[in-house]
CSV table of C-alpha atoms in Angstrom, one decimal:
chain,number,residue,atom,x,y,z
M,1,MET,CA,0.0,-0.1,-0.1
M,2,LYS,CA,1.2,3.3,-1.1
M,3,ILE,CA,1.9,5.8,2.0
M,4,ASN,CA,0.7,9.5,1.4
M,5,PHE,CA,3.2,11.7,2.7
M,6,ARG,CA,1.0,14.5,2.3
M,7,ASN,CA,-1.6,13.4,4.7
M,8,LEU,CA,-1.2,15.0,8.1
M,9,THR,CA,-1.6,11.8,10.0
M,10,VAL,CA,1.3,10.2,8.3
M,11,GLN,CA,3.5,13.2,8.8
M,12,VAL,CA,2.7,13.4,12.6
M,13,ILE,CA,3.6,9.7,12.8
M,14,THR,CA,6.6,10.2,10.8
M,15,GLY,CA,7.6,13.1,13.1
M,16,ILE,CA,7.4,11.3,16.2
M,17,ILE,CA,9.7,8.3,14.7
M,18,LEU,CA,12.1,11.0,13.5
M,19,GLY,CA,12.1,12.6,16.9
M,20,ILE,CA,12.7,9.4,19.0
M,21,ALA,CA,15.8,8.6,16.2
M,22,VAL,CA,17.3,12.0,16.4
M,23,GLY,CA,16.7,12.1,20.3
M,24,ALA,CA,18.5,8.6,20.6
M,25,ILE,CA,21.4,9.2,18.3
M,26,PHE,CA,22.2,13.1,18.7
M,27,PRO,CA,20.6,13.5,22.2
M,28,GLU,CA,22.3,16.9,23.1
M,29,PHE,CA,20.9,18.2,19.9
M,30,GLY,CA,17.5,16.5,20.5
M,31,ALA,CA,17.1,18.2,23.7
M,32,GLN,CA,17.4,21.6,22.2
M,33,LEU,CA,14.4,20.8,20.0
M,34,LYS,CA,12.0,21.5,22.4
M,35,ILE,CA,11.4,25.0,21.2
M,36,LEU,CA,9.8,23.5,18.1
M,37,ALA,CA,6.9,22.0,20.5
M,38,ASP,CA,6.9,25.0,22.6
M,39,ILE,CA,6.1,27.2,19.6
M,40,PHE,CA,3.3,25.2,18.3
M,41,ILE,CA,1.7,24.8,21.8
M,42,LYS,CA,2.0,28.6,22.3
M,43,LEU,CA,0.5,29.0,18.8
M,44,ILE,CA,-2.6,27.0,19.8
M,45,LYS,CA,-2.8,28.5,23.5
M,46,MET,CA,-2.9,31.8,21.7
M,47,LEU,CA,-6.2,30.9,20.1
M,48,ILE,CA,-7.9,28.7,22.9
M,49,ALA,CA,-9.2,31.6,24.9
M,50,PRO,CA,-11.0,33.5,22.3
M,51,ILE,CA,-12.1,30.2,20.7
M,52,ILE,CA,-13.5,28.9,24.1
M,53,PHE,CA,-14.8,32.6,24.7
M,54,LEU,CA,-16.8,32.5,21.4
M,55,THR,CA,-17.8,29.0,21.1
M,56,VAL,CA,-19.5,29.3,24.6
M,57,VAL,CA,-21.0,32.4,24.0
M,58,ILE,CA,-22.4,31.2,20.5
M,59,GLY,CA,-23.7,27.9,22.2
M,60,ILE,CA,-25.4,29.3,25.0
M,61,GLY,CA,-26.6,32.8,23.3
M,62,SER,CA,-28.2,30.7,20.4
M,63,MET,CA,-30.2,28.4,22.7
M,64,GLY,CA,-32.5,31.0,23.9
M,65,ASN,CA,-33.5,28.8,26.7
M,66,LEU,CA,-31.8,29.3,30.1
M,67,LYS,CA,-33.5,26.2,31.8
M,68,LYS,CA,-31.9,24.2,29.1
M,69,VAL,CA,-28.8,25.8,29.4
M,70,GLY,CA,-28.7,25.1,33.2
M,71,LYS,CA,-30.0,21.4,32.7
M,72,ILE,CA,-27.0,20.7,30.4
M,73,GLY,CA,-24.5,22.5,32.3
M,74,GLY,CA,-25.7,20.6,35.5
M,75,LYS,CA,-25.9,17.3,33.9
M,76,ALA,CA,-22.3,17.8,32.6
M,77,LEU,CA,-21.0,18.8,36.0
M,78,LEU,CA,-22.6,15.8,37.6
M,79,TYR,CA,-21.0,13.4,34.9
M,80,PHE,CA,-17.6,14.9,35.3
M,81,GLU,CA,-17.6,14.1,39.1
M,82,ILE,CA,-18.9,10.7,39.0
M,83,VAL,CA,-16.4,9.8,36.4
M,84,SER,CA,-13.6,11.6,37.5
M,85,THR,CA,-14.0,10.1,41.0
M,86,ILE,CA,-14.1,6.3,39.5
M,87,ALA,CA,-10.9,7.3,37.6
M,88,LEU,CA,-9.4,8.5,41.0
M,89,ALA,CA,-10.5,5.3,42.8
M,90,ILE,CA,-9.5,3.1,40.1
M,91,GLY,CA,-6.0,4.6,40.2
M,92,ILE,CA,-5.6,4.1,43.9
M,93,ILE,CA,-7.0,0.2,43.5
M,94,VAL,CA,-4.4,-0.6,41.0
M,95,VAL,CA,-1.5,1.0,42.5
M,96,ASN,CA,-2.2,-0.8,45.9
M,97,LEU,CA,-2.5,-4.1,44.1
M,98,VAL,CA,0.6,-3.7,41.7
M,99,GLN,CA,2.9,-1.6,44.3
M,100,PRO,CA,5.2,-0.3,41.9
M,101,GLY,CA,7.0,1.7,44.4
M,102,LYS,CA,7.6,-1.2,46.9
M,103,GLY,CA,11.3,-1.9,47.5
M,104,LEU,CA,12.4,1.1,45.2
M,105,ASP,CA,15.9,2.3,46.3
M,106,THR,CA,15.3,6.2,47.1
M,107,GLU,CA,18.9,7.0,47.8
M,108,HIS,CA,20.1,6.2,44.6
M,109,ILE,CA,17.7,7.6,42.2
M,110,LYS,CA,18.7,10.9,41.0
M,111,GLY,CA,15.4,12.6,40.4
M,112,GLY,CA,16.5,16.2,39.7
M,113,ASP,CA,15.6,19.5,41.4
M,114,VAL,CA,11.9,19.9,42.2
M,115,SER,CA,11.8,23.2,43.7
M,116,GLN,CA,10.2,24.7,40.8
M,117,TYR,CA,7.4,22.3,41.4
M,118,THR,CA,7.2,22.9,45.3
M,119,SER,CA,7.5,26.5,45.0
M,120,GLN,CA,4.8,26.9,42.4
M,121,ALA,CA,2.5,24.7,44.6
M,122,ALA,CA,3.2,26.7,47.5
M,123,GLU,CA,2.3,29.9,45.8
M,124,THR,CA,-0.9,28.5,44.5
M,125,GLU,CA,-3.7,28.7,46.8
M,126,HIS,CA,-5.7,25.4,47.6
M,127,GLY,CA,-9.0,25.0,48.8
M,128,LEU,CA,-12.7,25.5,47.9
M,129,SER,CA,-12.8,29.3,48.5
M,130,ALA,CA,-9.4,29.6,46.8
M,131,PHE,CA,-10.8,27.7,43.7
M,132,ILE,CA,-14.0,29.6,43.5
M,133,MET,CA,-12.3,32.9,43.8
M,134,ASN,CA,-9.7,32.1,41.0
M,135,ILE,CA,-12.3,31.2,38.9
M,136,ILE,CA,-14.0,35.0,38.8
M,137,PRO,CA,-11.4,37.1,36.7
M,138,GLU,CA,-10.3,40.9,37.8
M,139,ASN,CA,-11.7,41.6,34.1
M,140,VAL,CA,-12.9,40.1,31.2
M,141,VAL,CA,-10.2,41.3,28.9
M,142,GLY,CA,-7.7,40.3,31.4
M,143,ALA,CA,-8.5,36.7,31.4
M,144,LEU,CA,-8.6,36.8,27.7
M,145,ALA,CA,-5.1,38.4,27.4
M,146,ASN,CA,-3.7,35.8,30.1
M,147,GLY,CA,-5.6,32.8,28.5
M,148,GLU,CA,-7.1,31.7,31.9
M,149,LEU,CA,-9.2,29.0,31.0
M,150,LEU,CA,-11.6,28.8,33.9
M,151,PRO,CA,-12.0,32.8,34.2
M,152,VAL,CA,-12.5,33.0,30.5
M,153,LEU,CA,-15.1,30.1,30.6
M,154,PHE,CA,-16.9,31.9,33.6
M,155,SER,CA,-17.1,35.1,31.7
M,156,ALA,CA,-18.4,33.6,28.4
M,157,VAL,CA,-21.1,31.4,30.3
M,158,LEU,CA,-22.3,35.0,31.8
M,159,PHE,CA,-22.1,36.6,28.4
M,160,GLY,CA,-24.0,33.7,26.8
M,161,LEU,CA,-26.6,33.9,29.5
M,162,ALA,CA,-27.3,37.6,29.2
M,163,ALA,CA,-27.4,37.2,25.5
M,164,ALA,CA,-30.1,34.2,25.6
M,165,SER,CA,-32.1,36.3,28.1
M,166,ILE,CA,-32.3,39.1,25.9
M,167,GLY,CA,-33.4,37.0,23.0
M,168,GLU,CA,-33.6,38.2,19.4
M,169,LYS,CA,-32.0,41.8,20.4
M,170,ALA,CA,-28.8,39.9,20.6
M,171,ARG,CA,-29.1,37.7,17.5
M,172,PRO,CA,-26.6,40.3,15.5
M,173,VAL,CA,-24.2,40.0,18.3
M,174,ILE,CA,-24.2,36.2,17.9
M,175,THR,CA,-24.2,36.3,14.1
M,176,PHE,CA,-21.1,38.7,14.6
M,177,PHE,CA,-19.2,36.1,17.1
M,178,GLU,CA,-20.0,33.3,14.6
M,179,ARG,CA,-18.2,35.0,11.8
M,180,VAL,CA,-15.3,36.0,14.2
M,181,ALA,CA,-15.3,32.3,15.3
M,182,ASP,CA,-14.9,31.3,11.6
M,183,VAL,CA,-11.9,33.5,11.3
M,184,PHE,CA,-10.2,31.9,14.4
M,185,PHE,CA,-10.8,28.2,13.1
M,186,LYS,CA,-9.3,29.1,9.8
M,187,ILE,CA,-6.3,30.4,11.8
M,188,VAL,CA,-6.2,27.1,13.6
M,189,SER,CA,-6.2,25.4,10.1
M,190,MET,CA,-3.0,27.2,9.3
M,191,VAL,CA,-1.5,26.6,12.5
M,192,MET,CA,-2.2,22.5,12.3
M,193,LYS,CA,0.0,22.5,9.3
M,194,VAL,CA,3.3,22.6,11.5
M,195,SER,CA,1.8,20.0,13.8
M,196,PRO,CA,4.3,17.2,12.4
M,197,ILE,CA,7.3,19.4,13.3
M,198,ALA,CA,6.3,20.0,16.7
M,199,ALA,CA,5.7,16.4,17.1
M,200,PHE,CA,9.1,15.8,16.0
M,201,GLY,CA,10.6,18.8,18.4
M,202,ALA,CA,9.0,17.4,21.5
M,203,MET,CA,9.9,13.4,20.9
M,204,ALA,CA,13.6,14.5,20.1
M,205,PHE,CA,13.5,16.7,23.3
M,206,THR,CA,11.9,13.9,25.4
M,207,ILE,CA,14.3,11.1,24.3
M,208,GLY,CA,17.4,13.4,24.1
M,209,ASN,CA,16.8,15.0,27.7
M,210,PHE,CA,15.8,11.7,29.4
M,211,GLY,CA,17.5,9.2,27.3
M,212,LEU,CA,15.7,5.7,26.2
M,213,GLY,CA,17.0,4.3,29.7
M,214,SER,CA,14.4,6.6,31.1
M,215,LEU,CA,11.7,4.4,29.6
M,216,TRP,CA,13.1,1.5,32.0
M,217,SER,CA,14.1,3.1,35.0
M,218,LEU,CA,10.4,3.2,36.3
M,219,GLY,CA,8.8,1.0,34.0
M,220,LYS,CA,6.7,-0.6,36.5
M,221,LEU,CA,5.0,2.4,37.3
M,222,MET,CA,4.7,3.5,33.7
M,223,GLY,CA,3.3,0.1,32.7
M,224,SER,CA,0.7,0.3,35.5
M,225,VAL,CA,-0.3,3.8,34.4
M,226,TYR,CA,-0.6,3.1,31.0
M,227,ILE,CA,-2.6,-0.2,31.7
M,228,THR,CA,-5.0,1.6,34.0
M,229,MET,CA,-5.8,4.2,31.6
M,230,PHE,CA,-6.2,1.6,28.8
M,231,LEU,CA,-8.7,-0.1,30.9
M,232,PHE,CA,-10.5,2.8,32.0
M,233,ILE,CA,-11.1,4.0,28.5
M,234,ILE,CA,-12.0,0.5,27.3
M,235,VAL,CA,-13.9,-0.8,30.2
M,236,VAL,CA,-15.5,2.3,32.0
M,237,LEU,CA,-15.8,4.9,29.2
M,238,GLY,CA,-16.5,1.8,26.7
M,239,SER,CA,-19.4,0.4,29.0
M,240,ILE,CA,-20.8,4.0,29.3
M,241,ALA,CA,-20.8,4.4,25.4
M,242,LYS,CA,-22.2,1.1,24.9
M,243,TYR,CA,-25.2,2.1,27.2
M,244,PHE,CA,-25.7,5.2,25.3
M,245,GLY,CA,-25.6,3.4,21.8
M,246,PHE,CA,-22.2,4.0,20.2
M,247,SER,CA,-18.9,2.0,20.3
M,248,ILE,CA,-16.0,3.5,22.0
M,249,PHE,CA,-13.8,1.6,19.1
M,250,LYS,CA,-15.3,3.4,16.3
M,251,PHE,CA,-15.0,6.7,18.1
M,252,LEU,CA,-11.4,6.4,18.7
M,253,ALA,CA,-11.0,5.4,15.2
M,254,TYR,CA,-12.8,8.7,14.3
M,255,ILE,CA,-10.8,10.9,16.6
M,256,LYS,CA,-7.4,9.1,15.5
M,257,GLU,CA,-5.8,12.1,14.4
M,258,GLU,CA,-6.5,14.2,17.3
M,259,ILE,CA,-5.1,11.4,19.6
M,260,LEU,CA,-1.9,11.3,17.4
M,261,LEU,CA,-1.4,15.0,17.8
M,262,VAL,CA,-1.8,14.9,21.6
M,263,LEU,CA,0.6,11.7,21.5
M,264,GLY,CA,3.3,14.0,19.8
M,265,THR,CA,2.9,17.3,21.8
M,266,SER,CA,1.9,15.7,25.1
M,267,SER,CA,-0.6,18.6,25.6
M,268,SER,CA,-4.7,17.8,25.0
M,269,GLU,CA,-5.1,21.6,24.4
M,270,SER,CA,-3.1,21.2,21.2
M,271,ALA,CA,-6.2,19.2,19.8
M,272,LEU,CA,-8.6,21.1,21.3
M,273,PRO,CA,-10.1,23.5,18.6
M,274,ALA,CA,-9.8,20.6,15.9
M,275,MET,CA,-11.8,18.2,18.3
M,276,MET,CA,-14.6,20.9,18.9
M,277,ARG,CA,-15.1,20.9,15.1
M,278,LYS,CA,-14.8,16.9,15.0
M,279,LEU,CA,-17.6,16.4,17.7
M,280,GLU,CA,-20.1,18.8,15.9
M,281,ASN,CA,-19.4,16.8,12.7
M,282,TYR,CA,-20.0,13.4,14.4
M,283,GLY,CA,-23.6,14.7,15.6
M,284,CYS,CA,-23.3,16.8,18.8
M,285,SER,CA,-24.8,20.3,18.6
M,286,LYS,CA,-23.1,23.0,18.5
M,287,GLN,CA,-24.6,24.4,21.8
M,288,VAL,CA,-23.6,21.1,24.0
M,289,VAL,CA,-20.1,21.2,22.3
M,290,GLY,CA,-19.5,24.9,23.1
M,291,LEU,CA,-20.5,24.1,26.8
M,292,VAL,CA,-19.4,20.7,27.6
M,293,ILE,CA,-15.8,20.6,26.1
M,294,PRO,CA,-14.4,23.7,27.5
M,295,THR,CA,-15.7,23.1,31.2
M,296,GLY,CA,-14.4,19.4,30.6
M,297,TYR,CA,-11.0,20.7,30.2
M,298,SER,CA,-11.1,21.7,33.9
M,299,PHE,CA,-13.6,19.8,35.5
M,300,ASN,CA,-13.0,16.2,33.6
M,301,LEU,CA,-9.4,15.5,33.5
M,302,ASP,CA,-9.8,11.4,33.8
M,303,GLY,CA,-6.1,10.7,33.0
M,304,THR,CA,-4.8,13.3,35.2
M,305,SER,CA,-7.1,11.9,38.1
M,306,ILE,CA,-5.6,8.5,37.4
M,307,TYR,CA,-2.2,9.6,37.1
M,308,LEU,CA,-2.3,11.8,40.5
M,309,SER,CA,-3.7,9.0,42.5
M,310,MET,CA,-1.4,6.6,41.3
M,311,ALA,CA,1.7,8.9,41.6
M,312,ALA,CA,1.0,10.1,45.1
M,313,ILE,CA,0.8,6.4,46.6
M,314,PHE,CA,3.7,5.3,44.4
M,315,ILE,CA,5.8,7.9,46.2
M,316,ALA,CA,4.4,6.7,49.5
M,317,GLN,CA,5.4,2.9,48.9
M,318,ALA,CA,8.8,4.0,47.6
M,319,TYR,CA,9.5,5.9,50.9
M,320,GLY,CA,7.8,2.9,52.9
M,321,VAL,CA,5.0,4.9,54.2
M,322,ASP,CA,2.0,2.7,54.8
M,323,LEU,CA,-1.1,4.8,54.3
M,324,THR,CA,-4.1,3.6,56.1
M,325,ILE,CA,-7.8,3.0,54.5
M,326,VAL,CA,-8.9,6.7,56.1
M,327,GLN,CA,-5.6,8.3,54.9
M,328,GLU,CA,-6.2,6.9,51.5
M,329,LEU,CA,-9.9,7.9,51.4
M,330,THR,CA,-8.8,11.4,52.6
M,331,LEU,CA,-6.2,11.4,49.8
M,332,LEU,CA,-8.9,10.7,47.4
M,333,GLY,CA,-11.0,13.8,48.7
M,334,VAL,CA,-8.2,16.1,48.6
M,335,LEU,CA,-7.2,14.9,44.9
M,336,MET,CA,-11.0,15.2,43.8
M,337,LEU,CA,-10.6,18.9,44.5
M,338,THR,CA,-7.0,19.5,43.4
M,339,SER,CA,-7.4,17.6,40.2
M,340,LYS,CA,-10.1,20.1,39.0
M,341,GLY,CA,-7.5,22.8,38.9
M,342,ALA,CA,-5.0,21.0,36.4
M,343,ALA,CA,-5.1,22.3,33.1
M,344,GLY,CA,-4.5,20.1,29.9
M,345,VAL,CA,-1.0,21.4,29.6
M,346,THR,CA,2.4,19.5,30.2
M,347,GLY,CA,3.4,19.9,33.7
M,348,SER,CA,0.6,21.2,35.3
M,349,GLY,CA,-0.1,17.7,36.9
M,350,PHE,CA,3.4,17.6,38.5
M,351,ILE,CA,2.4,21.0,40.3
M,352,THR,CA,-0.9,19.8,41.2
M,353,LEU,CA,0.8,16.6,42.8
M,354,ALA,CA,3.1,18.7,44.7
M,355,ALA,CA,0.3,20.9,46.2
M,356,THR,CA,-1.6,17.5,47.1
M,357,LEU,CA,1.3,16.1,48.9
M,358,ALA,CA,2.0,19.2,50.6
M,359,ALA,CA,-1.4,18.1,52.6
M,360,PHE,CA,0.1,15.1,53.6
M,361,PRO,CA,3.2,15.7,55.4
M,362,MET,CA,3.7,11.7,55.9
M,363,ILE,CA,4.7,11.7,52.3
M,364,PRO,CA,8.0,13.3,51.2
M,365,VAL,CA,7.1,16.0,48.9
M,366,GLU,CA,10.7,15.7,47.3
M,367,GLY,CA,9.7,12.3,46.3
M,368,ILE,CA,8.2,13.8,43.1
M,369,ALA,CA,12.0,13.9,41.9
M,370,LEU,CA,11.6,10.1,41.3
M,371,LEU,CA,8.9,10.9,38.5
M,372,ILE,CA,10.7,13.6,36.6
M,373,GLY,CA,12.5,11.3,34.4
M,374,VAL,CA,9.3,9.6,33.3
M,375,ASP,CA,6.8,12.1,33.8
M,376,ARG,CA,6.9,13.3,30.3
M,377,PHE,CA,6.0,9.9,29.0
M,378,MET,CA,3.3,9.7,31.3
M,379,SER,CA,2.1,13.0,30.5
M,380,GLU,CA,1.2,11.7,26.9
M,381,ALA,CA,-1.2,8.8,28.4
M,382,ARG,CA,-2.8,11.2,30.6
M,383,SER,CA,-3.6,13.9,28.1
M,384,ILE,CA,-4.4,11.0,25.7
M,385,THR,CA,-7.1,9.8,28.3
M,386,ASN,CA,-8.3,13.5,29.0
M,387,LEU,CA,-9.1,13.9,25.3
M,388,ILE,CA,-10.8,10.9,25.1
M,389,GLY,CA,-12.9,11.3,28.3
M,390,ASN,CA,-14.2,14.6,27.2
M,391,GLY,CA,-15.1,13.8,23.7
M,392,VAL,CA,-17.1,10.8,25.4
M,393,ALA,CA,-18.7,13.1,27.7
M,394,THR,CA,-19.8,15.2,24.9
M,395,VAL,CA,-21.3,12.8,23.0
M,396,ILE,CA,-23.1,11.2,26.0
M,397,ILE,CA,-24.6,14.8,27.1
M,398,SER,CA,-25.6,15.5,23.6
M,399,LYS,CA,-27.3,11.9,23.2
M,400,SER,CA,-29.2,12.2,27.0
M,401,GLU,CA,-30.6,15.8,25.7
M,402,LYS,CA,-31.4,14.8,22.4
M,403,GLU,CA,-29.2,17.2,20.9
M,404,PHE,CA,-27.3,14.3,18.8
M,405,ASP,CA,-28.1,13.9,15.1
M,406,PRO,CA,-25.7,11.6,13.2
M,407,ASN,CA,-26.7,12.7,9.8
M,408,ARG,CA,-26.0,16.4,10.8
M,409,VAL,CA,-24.7,18.7,7.9
M,410,LEU,CA,-22.8,21.5,9.0
M,411,SER,CA,-23.7,24.7,6.9
M,412,LYS,CA,-21.8,27.8,6.9
M,413,GLN,CA,-18.9,26.3,8.6
M,414,PRO,CA,-15.3,27.3,7.6
M,415,GLU,CA,-12.7,25.0,6.0
M,416,ILE,CA,-10.5,23.7,8.7
M,417,ALA,CA,-7.4,21.6,8.1
M,418,ASP,CA,-8.4,18.2,9.7
M,419,THR,CA,-5.6,16.0,10.9
M,420,THR,CA,-6.6,13.4,8.2
M,421,GLY,CA,-4.5,15.5,5.7
M,422,SER,CA,-5.9,18.3,3.7
M,423,THR,CA,-8.6,20.9,4.0
M,424,ILE,CA,-12.2,19.7,4.6
M,425,ASP,CA,-15.2,21.7,4.1
M,426,TYR,CA,-17.7,20.4,6.7
M,427,ALA,CA,-20.5,22.1,5.2
M,428,LYS,CA,-20.4,19.3,2.5
M,429,THR,CA,-19.4,16.6,4.9
M,430,SER,CA,-22.4,14.6,6.5
M,431,HIS,CA,-21.7,11.7,8.9
């Protein structure tokens, strides 16, 4: 079979393979290529705040039914809490069964400097009141300028609710926002063309900086994390999907390009704009996609939840700290709160882990140094799980609200570079 190298999926896979090769053969050079991934992620992050603001406002504002908005939002948050708690619990159960940290010689493992994570965790206020206060921005423009996800989401929800309550008078504003959103998605299509280069740089940096040996140094924990996330996707999400009448395997095949992009960049945010368009084309209504996906990126981080619970107990095992059932349940409760504040960008899970361990003085916070060498590899797993979890959640909420149409034809949508290769006009595509 002839390989089409003009296909963006093939290009991303090629970039990942070349990145691994360059990092292994020329480690010093590979370690310097992180800038390629950083540029791409920064370009995507530049677009996320305005896209989320516009999408949420359009979605809520065009509903015209505040009761329905509240119902969808409430149902989504309830679903997020239940599923992410299941993810946390599964992580704790598996790490207790496998015990990857037991017998680890902590005296001779060189982790690295963790001060950047502990200092950031110390500077960040945690707790319910601090969490709520951080959601409310100092001003809307500042939130958009800084790209703060939760404040932008909060502002967009308020704006959308106000537009919905006004009704037809707000229609010109919503129409204007739709045209502006079209422009932003066109920019996304332009940025996506360099994603293979970003995947190449990210993998070259990872292998060059940590070495192929780092894949084996803590292989038992990595294997446990990957297997747990795989089982969570296939068993838990698969069972939920089956109950709501769709196949998790077919859904994964449908979003395979976005999964590959996240694999290359280790950031679920890199696929967020394309994922939103993909879900609309899959059959979900624009209103549900606009409300559920952005909210899920802060409240439905299934992969991060699994990682945090397993990493915390792994460190306890490594240092010979035997946690009681009550302490583990307390840890679960703390993680239920702290995991909600973790964004989908590489490194945030590490900071959240440091903040969580700060609440448990019996677990040495410096133990996160044990994870530095392999965190990048586990970051890919949790980012992919987060992406899939939010996609499944959107389909489920759409189906439960009768906002799902598998034969939907998107009209007046801009062309956007789909990761299957060239540009696709979604207005001419039915599912």
